[in-house]
Amino acid sequence: MQQKRVNHKNGRLIWNRLDNTANLFPVIATKNMTNVYRISVTLTDDIEPEKLQTAVEQVLEYFDVFQFCLKKGIFWYYFETNKRPLPHIEEENLYPCTYIERYENNEYLFRVSYYGKRINLEVFHALTDGNGALAFLKEITYMYLRMTHEELADNVQDTLNKETSLDYEDSYLNNYKRKAARTYKTEKAVVIKGTKLSGDQFGVMHGYIPVAEIKKVAKSYDVTINQYLLAVYTWAIYVQYLKKMAGKKPITISVPVNLRPYFDSTTLKNFFVIVSSVFHPYKDDCTFEEILAVVKESLEKQTTKENLEKLFSYNVSNEKTFMLRVVPLAIKKLAIKFVYLQSAHANTSTVTNLGLIKVEEAYKKYIKQFHVVISMSEGQNIKGTVISYDETMVFTFSSYLENTSIQREFFRKLSEDGINVSIETNGVYYE
């Protein structure tokens, strides 16, 4: 793959369409529902801000996607290359996933901050998904480490990793099947309510899990790690929120699925669909094993290439209908927001898993851990993320709620199954 540094700030403007998923986010984004997520990397030494600034600016020149700013057209939002300078990178002073004020941020749809040994990359979801953001963060990290460690500068070439893609094709458009039928139905799910944290507080709780131990436990249940984690989360909600009582509404956890491996894509833009883990609390006192069996079957039916293709093909087909294309954006926004709000309560929560993160061997000893935090959305006051690096998996809960009984039940169940878990929070629960 050819990689070329191009500084578009001194060249022509590039115009680019938003992908199918991205079209939603500018319409529904608010200060309370930011559609911003954070991926961070913790290094072995304190961050040097000036060198981090330089590293971001140099890497940004390669990544067209992260140079985009958002513009409003007659019929759709669209991207345009941003010619403004990158804002000064500052020490973290906000809660994670705070709304990105585009004009205060020189119209960039991402921001970078630091705290101690940690570099934070926060991204507005219209720009890209977690896999695209991770590629950008890894290259920033490599560049920064070359600047701060002479042994790397001497032995590692000052360019991008050969496996880093700079492609920004619309993989939804390139892979969808025309006239796809809708293959899913939604129903109102359990909504987790409670007293919210005060002001703009945002609760974060990390659980550090040995990868070898969770692999062993998942294998003993004859399920994947993802199926096991989603079943434990469902169990925690069933035990602590529903008090093990039957109910009419399901516990539904949405699960973003990265489509790149299924369709041989390397795009930096969004390319994922949502499947759902669905458990109907059909009786009192369900066992964990009963919940696990339902969750396993629910996910296995949905995560086939054929079904995933149908899911996004239906959405793309709708977008491409003549009637929708010629409707002005102002009317589209009302319709999109109405449909979103009608379906928003179909999910109890979300868990997104970025998988096992691999880094170049030369940099590995300087990188301690990765974390992911996602923002809240309509009807979802608690969410989870998973990311693994080296021998450790981090399951992170983010929440607007004071009560942490669900989080504690989740980690208690892991411990009961023989997994050694250590917990870390951002402190809002103890203020």
Coordinates of C-alpha atoms in Angstrom, one line a residue:
M1 CA 0.0 0.0 0.0
Q2 CA 1.4 3.4 -1.0
Q3 CA 1.4 6.0 1.7
K4 CA 2.0 9.6 0.8
R5 CA 2.0 12.7 2.9
V6 CA -0.2 15.4 1.4
N7 CA -0.8 18.7 3.0
H8 CA -4.3 19.6 1.8
K9 CA -4.3 22.8 3.9
N10 CA -2.2 24.4 1.2
G11 CA -4.0 22.8 -1.7
R12 CA -7.5 22.4 -3.1
L13 CA -10.5 21.6 -1.0
I14 CA -11.7 18.0 -0.9
W15 CA -15.4 17.3 -0.8
N16 CA -16.6 14.0 0.5
R17 CA -20.0 12.3 1.3
L18 CA -20.8 11.1 4.8
D19 CA -21.2 7.4 4.9
N20 CA -24.6 5.8 5.6
T21 CA -24.1 5.5 9.4
A22 CA -22.5 9.0 9.7
N23 CA -25.6 10.7 8.3
L24 CA -27.4 10.1 11.7
F25 CA -24.9 11.6 14.1
P26 CA -25.0 15.3 13.1
V27 CA -28.8 15.2 13.3
I28 CA -29.0 13.7 16.8
A29 CA -25.9 15.2 18.5
T30 CA -26.5 17.4 21.6
K31 CA -24.5 18.4 24.6
N32 CA -26.1 15.6 26.5
M33 CA -25.9 13.0 23.7
T34 CA -22.6 13.9 22.2
N35 CA -21.9 10.9 20.0
V36 CA -18.3 11.3 21.0
Y37 CA -16.1 8.4 22.0
R38 CA -12.6 8.2 23.5
I39 CA -9.8 5.8 22.9
S40 CA -6.7 6.4 25.0
V41 CA -3.3 4.9 25.3
T42 CA -1.2 4.9 28.5
L43 CA 2.6 5.0 28.1
T44 CA 5.4 4.3 30.5
D45 CA 6.5 7.9 30.9
D46 CA 4.8 11.3 31.4
I47 CA 3.6 13.0 28.3
E48 CA 5.6 15.9 26.9
P49 CA 2.9 18.2 25.4
E50 CA 5.0 20.0 22.8
K51 CA 6.2 16.8 21.3
L52 CA 2.7 15.4 21.3
Q53 CA 1.5 18.5 19.5
T54 CA 4.2 18.0 16.8
A55 CA 3.4 14.3 16.5
V56 CA -0.3 14.9 16.0
E57 CA 0.3 17.6 13.4
Q58 CA 2.8 15.4 11.4
V59 CA 0.6 12.3 11.5
L60 CA -2.5 14.3 10.6
E61 CA -1.0 15.2 7.2
Y62 CA -1.3 11.6 6.2
F63 CA -4.9 11.1 7.3
D64 CA -7.4 12.8 5.0
V65 CA -10.4 11.6 7.0
F66 CA -9.2 13.4 10.2
Q67 CA -8.7 16.6 8.3
F68 CA -12.4 16.7 7.4
C69 CA -14.8 19.3 8.8
L70 CA -18.6 19.1 8.6
K71 CA -20.7 21.3 6.3
K72 CA -24.4 21.6 5.7
G73 CA -25.7 21.2 2.1
I74 CA -29.1 21.5 0.6
F75 CA -29.9 17.8 0.8
W76 CA -27.3 16.3 3.1
Y77 CA -24.4 17.1 5.4
Y78 CA -21.0 16.7 3.7
F79 CA -17.3 16.8 4.6
E80 CA -14.8 19.3 3.4
T81 CA -11.0 19.5 4.0
N82 CA -10.3 21.8 7.0
K83 CA -7.7 24.4 6.2
R84 CA -7.6 25.8 9.8
P85 CA -4.6 25.1 12.1
L86 CA -4.9 22.2 14.7
P87 CA -5.9 23.6 18.1
H88 CA -3.3 23.6 20.9
I89 CA -3.3 20.3 22.7
E90 CA -4.0 20.7 26.4
E91 CA -4.0 18.7 29.5
E92 CA -7.3 16.9 30.1
N93 CA -9.7 19.2 31.9
L94 CA -13.1 17.8 30.9
Y95 CA -15.0 14.6 31.6
P96 CA -14.6 12.0 28.8
C97 CA -16.7 12.2 25.7
T98 CA -17.7 15.8 26.2
Y99 CA -19.4 17.5 23.2
I100 CA -17.0 18.7 20.6
E101 CA -17.8 22.4 20.0
R102 CA -16.8 22.5 16.3
Y103 CA -16.0 26.2 16.1
E104 CA -14.1 26.3 19.3
N105 CA -12.1 23.3 18.0
N106 CA -11.3 25.0 14.7
E107 CA -14.0 22.8 13.1
Y108 CA -12.0 19.6 13.6
L109 CA -14.2 16.7 14.5
F110 CA -11.7 15.2 17.0
R111 CA -9.5 16.4 19.8
V112 CA -6.4 15.2 21.5
S113 CA -5.5 15.7 25.2
Y114 CA -3.2 14.2 27.7
Y115 CA -3.0 13.4 31.4
G116 CA 0.0 12.1 33.2
K117 CA 1.2 9.2 31.0
R118 CA -2.0 9.0 28.9
I119 CA -2.9 10.3 25.5
N120 CA -6.6 10.7 24.8
L121 CA -8.2 10.8 21.3
E122 CA -11.8 11.8 21.3
V123 CA -13.8 11.5 18.0
F124 CA -17.2 12.6 16.8
H125 CA -18.7 9.4 15.4
A126 CA -19.7 10.9 12.1
L127 CA -16.0 11.0 11.2
T128 CA -15.1 7.3 11.8
D129 CA -15.7 4.3 14.1
G130 CA -13.4 2.9 16.7
N131 CA -11.3 1.0 14.3
G132 CA -10.5 4.1 12.2
A133 CA -9.7 6.1 15.3
L134 CA -7.5 3.4 16.7
A135 CA -5.4 3.4 13.5
F136 CA -4.9 7.2 13.9
L137 CA -4.1 7.0 17.6
K138 CA -1.5 4.2 17.1
E139 CA 0.3 6.3 14.4
I140 CA 0.3 9.3 16.7
T141 CA 1.7 7.2 19.5
Y142 CA 4.5 5.7 17.3
M143 CA 5.5 9.2 16.1
Y144 CA 5.5 10.6 19.6
L145 CA 7.6 7.7 20.9
R146 CA 10.1 8.2 18.1
M147 CA 10.4 11.8 19.2
T148 CA 10.9 11.0 22.9
H149 CA 13.2 7.9 22.7
E150 CA 16.4 8.2 20.8
E151 CA 16.7 4.4 20.4
L152 CA 13.5 4.4 18.4
A153 CA 14.5 7.4 16.3
D154 CA 17.7 5.6 15.4
N155 CA 16.2 2.2 14.6
V156 CA 12.6 2.8 13.3
Q157 CA 11.8 4.5 10.0
D158 CA 10.0 7.8 10.3
T159 CA 6.9 6.8 8.4
L160 CA 3.6 5.1 8.9
N161 CA 3.3 1.4 9.8
K162 CA 3.1 -0.5 6.5
E163 CA -0.3 -2.0 7.5
T164 CA -1.9 1.3 8.3
S165 CA -4.6 2.1 5.7
L166 CA -5.3 5.6 4.5
D167 CA -8.3 4.4 2.5
Y168 CA -11.6 6.3 3.0
E169 CA -13.9 4.6 0.6
D170 CA -17.6 4.3 1.5
S171 CA -17.6 0.5 2.1
Y172 CA -21.3 0.6 2.8
L173 CA -22.0 1.9 -0.7
N174 CA -19.5 -0.4 -2.3
N175 CA -20.8 -3.6 -0.7
Y176 CA -24.6 -3.2 -0.3
K177 CA -27.1 -5.3 -2.2
R178 CA -29.9 -3.3 -4.0
K179 CA -33.5 -3.7 -2.9
A180 CA -32.6 -5.4 0.3
A181 CA -35.6 -6.2 2.6
R182 CA -35.7 -5.3 6.3
T183 CA -34.6 -8.3 8.3
Y184 CA -35.1 -7.1 11.8
K185 CA -37.8 -5.8 14.1
T186 CA -37.5 -3.8 17.3
E187 CA -39.5 -3.7 20.5
K188 CA -39.2 -1.5 23.5
A189 CA -36.6 -2.8 25.9
V190 CA -35.8 -2.4 29.6
V191 CA -34.6 1.2 30.2
I192 CA -32.2 1.6 33.2
K193 CA -33.3 4.6 35.2
G194 CA -32.2 6.2 38.4
T195 CA -30.8 9.3 40.1
K196 CA -28.3 10.9 37.8
L197 CA -24.9 12.2 38.7
S198 CA -24.9 15.9 39.4
G199 CA -24.1 18.6 36.8
D200 CA -22.0 17.4 33.9
Q201 CA -20.4 14.5 35.9
F202 CA -19.7 11.3 33.9
G203 CA -18.9 8.1 35.7
V204 CA -16.2 5.8 34.4
M205 CA -15.3 2.4 35.9
H206 CA -12.6 0.2 34.5
G207 CA -12.3 -3.5 35.3
Y208 CA -8.9 -5.1 34.5
I209 CA -9.2 -8.8 33.5
P210 CA -6.5 -11.3 32.8
V211 CA -7.1 -12.5 29.2
A212 CA -6.0 -16.0 30.0
E213 CA -8.5 -16.3 32.8
I214 CA -11.5 -15.1 30.9
K215 CA -10.6 -17.3 28.0
K216 CA -10.6 -20.3 30.3
V217 CA -13.9 -19.4 31.8
A218 CA -15.6 -18.8 28.4
K219 CA -14.3 -22.1 27.2
S220 CA -15.7 -23.9 30.2
Y221 CA -19.2 -22.5 29.3
D222 CA -18.6 -23.4 25.6
V223 CA -19.1 -19.8 24.5
T224 CA -17.0 -17.0 23.0
I225 CA -15.6 -14.3 25.3
N226 CA -18.0 -11.8 23.8
Q227 CA -21.0 -14.0 24.4
Y228 CA -19.9 -14.6 28.0
L229 CA -19.4 -10.9 28.7
L230 CA -22.8 -10.0 27.3
A231 CA -24.5 -12.7 29.3
V232 CA -22.8 -11.5 32.5
Y233 CA -23.9 -8.0 31.7
T234 CA -27.5 -9.2 31.1
W235 CA -27.3 -11.2 34.3
A236 CA -26.2 -8.1 36.3
I237 CA -29.1 -6.1 34.9
Y238 CA -31.6 -9.0 35.6
V239 CA -30.3 -9.4 39.2
Q240 CA -29.8 -5.8 40.2
Y241 CA -32.4 -3.8 38.2
L242 CA -35.1 -6.4 37.6
K243 CA -34.5 -8.1 41.0
K244 CA -34.7 -11.5 39.2
M245 CA -38.4 -10.9 38.3
A246 CA -40.1 -11.7 35.1
G247 CA -41.1 -8.8 32.8
K248 CA -42.7 -8.0 29.5
K249 CA -39.7 -6.0 28.1
P250 CA -36.5 -7.7 27.0
I251 CA -33.0 -6.8 28.2
T252 CA -31.5 -5.8 24.9
I253 CA -27.8 -5.0 24.5
S254 CA -26.7 -3.6 21.2
V255 CA -23.4 -4.8 19.8
P256 CA -21.5 -3.0 17.0
V257 CA -19.9 -5.4 14.6
N258 CA -16.9 -4.4 12.6
L259 CA -17.7 -5.2 9.0
R260 CA -14.1 -4.9 7.6
P261 CA -13.1 -8.6 8.1
Y262 CA -16.3 -9.8 6.4
F263 CA -16.0 -7.6 3.3
D264 CA -12.2 -7.2 2.9
S265 CA -12.4 -3.5 3.7
T266 CA -9.6 -1.3 5.0
T267 CA -11.6 1.9 5.1
L268 CA -11.0 4.5 7.8
K269 CA -14.6 5.7 7.6
N270 CA -17.4 4.1 9.6
F271 CA -18.1 0.5 8.6
F272 CA -20.1 -1.4 11.2
V273 CA -23.6 -2.6 11.9
I274 CA -25.5 -3.2 15.1
V275 CA -26.7 -6.6 16.2
S276 CA -28.5 -7.2 19.5
S277 CA -28.2 -9.6 22.4
V278 CA -31.8 -10.1 23.5
F279 CA -33.1 -11.8 26.6
H280 CA -36.7 -11.8 27.6
P281 CA -37.1 -12.3 31.4
Y282 CA -39.8 -14.9 30.9
K283 CA -39.8 -16.1 34.5
D284 CA -38.6 -15.3 38.0
D285 CA -35.3 -16.6 39.2
C286 CA -33.7 -17.4 35.9
T287 CA -30.2 -18.9 36.3
F288 CA -27.1 -17.5 34.7
E289 CA -26.8 -20.6 32.5
E290 CA -30.3 -20.0 31.1
I291 CA -29.5 -16.4 30.3
L292 CA -26.2 -17.5 28.7
A293 CA -27.9 -20.0 26.4
V294 CA -30.3 -17.4 25.2
V295 CA -27.6 -14.8 24.6
K296 CA -25.4 -17.2 22.7
E297 CA -28.2 -18.3 20.4
S298 CA -29.4 -14.7 19.9
L299 CA -25.9 -13.6 18.8
E300 CA -25.0 -16.6 16.7
K301 CA -28.1 -16.2 14.5
Q302 CA -27.3 -12.5 13.7
T303 CA -23.5 -12.5 13.2
T304 CA -23.4 -14.2 9.8
K305 CA -22.1 -12.4 6.7
E306 CA -25.4 -12.9 5.0
N307 CA -27.4 -11.3 7.8
L308 CA -24.9 -8.5 8.3
E309 CA -25.0 -7.7 4.6
K310 CA -28.8 -7.5 4.8
L311 CA -28.7 -5.2 7.8
F312 CA -26.7 -2.4 6.1
S313 CA -28.0 -3.0 2.6
Y314 CA -31.5 -2.2 3.8
N315 CA -30.3 1.1 5.3
V316 CA -28.3 2.1 2.2
S317 CA -31.1 1.2 -0.1
N318 CA -33.4 3.5 1.8
E319 CA -30.9 6.3 1.6
K320 CA -30.6 6.0 -2.2
T321 CA -34.3 6.1 -2.9
F322 CA -35.1 9.1 -5.2
M323 CA -37.8 10.5 -2.9
L324 CA -35.4 10.7 0.0
R325 CA -32.5 12.1 -2.0
V326 CA -34.5 15.1 -3.2
V327 CA -36.0 16.0 0.1
P328 CA -34.3 19.1 1.6
L329 CA -32.0 18.5 4.6
A330 CA -34.2 20.5 7.0
I331 CA -37.0 18.1 6.4
K332 CA -34.7 15.0 6.4
K333 CA -33.4 16.1 9.8
L334 CA -36.9 16.1 11.3
A335 CA -37.7 12.7 9.8
I336 CA -34.3 11.1 10.8
K337 CA -34.7 12.4 14.4
F338 CA -38.3 11.2 14.6
V339 CA -37.3 7.7 13.5
Y340 CA -34.3 7.6 15.8
L341 CA -36.3 8.7 18.8
Q342 CA -39.0 6.1 18.0
S343 CA -36.4 3.3 18.0
A344 CA -34.0 4.6 20.7
H345 CA -35.7 2.7 23.5
A346 CA -35.3 -0.6 21.7
N347 CA -31.9 -1.1 23.5
T348 CA -31.2 -1.3 27.2
S349 CA -27.4 -0.7 26.7
T350 CA -24.5 -1.0 24.3
V351 CA -21.3 -3.0 24.6
T352 CA -18.6 -2.4 21.9
N353 CA -15.5 -4.5 21.7
L354 CA -12.4 -3.3 19.8
G355 CA -10.7 -6.7 20.3
L356 CA -7.1 -7.4 20.9
I357 CA -4.8 -4.5 20.1
K358 CA -1.5 -5.3 18.5
V359 CA 1.3 -2.8 18.2
E360 CA 4.7 -2.8 16.5
E361 CA 7.2 -4.8 18.5
A362 CA 9.7 -1.9 18.7
Y363 CA 7.1 0.2 20.6
K364 CA 5.6 -2.5 22.8
K365 CA 7.7 -1.9 25.9
Y366 CA 6.7 1.8 26.0
I367 CA 3.0 1.1 25.8
K368 CA 1.2 -0.1 29.0
Q369 CA -2.5 -0.1 28.2
F370 CA -5.4 1.0 26.0
H371 CA -8.9 2.2 27.2
V372 CA -12.2 3.0 25.4
V373 CA -15.0 5.1 26.8
I374 CA -18.3 5.8 25.0
S375 CA -20.9 8.5 25.5
M376 CA -24.5 8.0 26.5
S377 CA -27.5 8.0 24.1
E378 CA -31.2 8.4 24.2
G379 CA -32.6 5.7 26.6
Q380 CA -29.2 4.4 27.5
N381 CA -27.7 5.7 30.8
I382 CA -25.0 3.0 31.1
K383 CA -22.8 1.5 28.5
G384 CA -19.8 -0.8 28.3
T385 CA -16.6 -1.2 26.2
V386 CA -14.0 -3.9 25.8
I387 CA -10.4 -3.6 24.7
S388 CA -7.5 -6.0 25.2
Y389 CA -3.7 -5.4 25.0
D390 CA -0.9 -7.7 25.9
E391 CA -2.3 -10.0 28.7
T392 CA -5.0 -7.7 30.0
M393 CA -8.6 -7.0 28.9
V394 CA -10.3 -3.8 30.1
F395 CA -14.0 -3.7 30.5
T396 CA -15.1 -0.1 31.0
F397 CA -18.5 1.1 32.2
S398 CA -19.6 4.6 31.5
S399 CA -22.7 6.0 33.1
Y400 CA -24.7 9.0 34.0
L401 CA -26.2 7.3 37.1
E402 CA -25.2 7.5 40.7
N403 CA -26.1 3.8 41.4
T404 CA -23.3 1.3 40.5
S405 CA -25.0 -1.9 41.6
I406 CA -25.1 -3.2 38.0
Q407 CA -21.4 -2.6 37.5
R408 CA -20.6 -4.2 40.9
E409 CA -22.7 -7.2 40.1
F410 CA -21.0 -7.6 36.8
F411 CA -17.6 -7.7 38.3
R412 CA -18.8 -9.9 41.2
K413 CA -20.0 -12.5 38.8
L414 CA -16.6 -12.5 37.0
S415 CA -14.9 -13.0 40.4
E416 CA -17.3 -15.8 41.3
D417 CA -16.3 -17.6 38.1
G418 CA -12.7 -17.5 39.1
I419 CA -11.5 -14.4 37.3
N420 CA -9.2 -12.0 39.2
V421 CA -10.5 -8.5 38.5
S422 CA -9.1 -5.2 39.7
I423 CA -11.3 -2.0 39.6
E424 CA -10.4 1.6 38.9
T425 CA -12.8 4.6 38.6
N426 CA -12.5 8.3 37.7
G427 CA -13.6 9.2 41.2
V428 CA -17.1 10.7 40.7
Y429 CA -18.7 8.0 42.7
Y430 CA -16.7 9.0 45.8
E431 CA -17.1 12.8 45.6

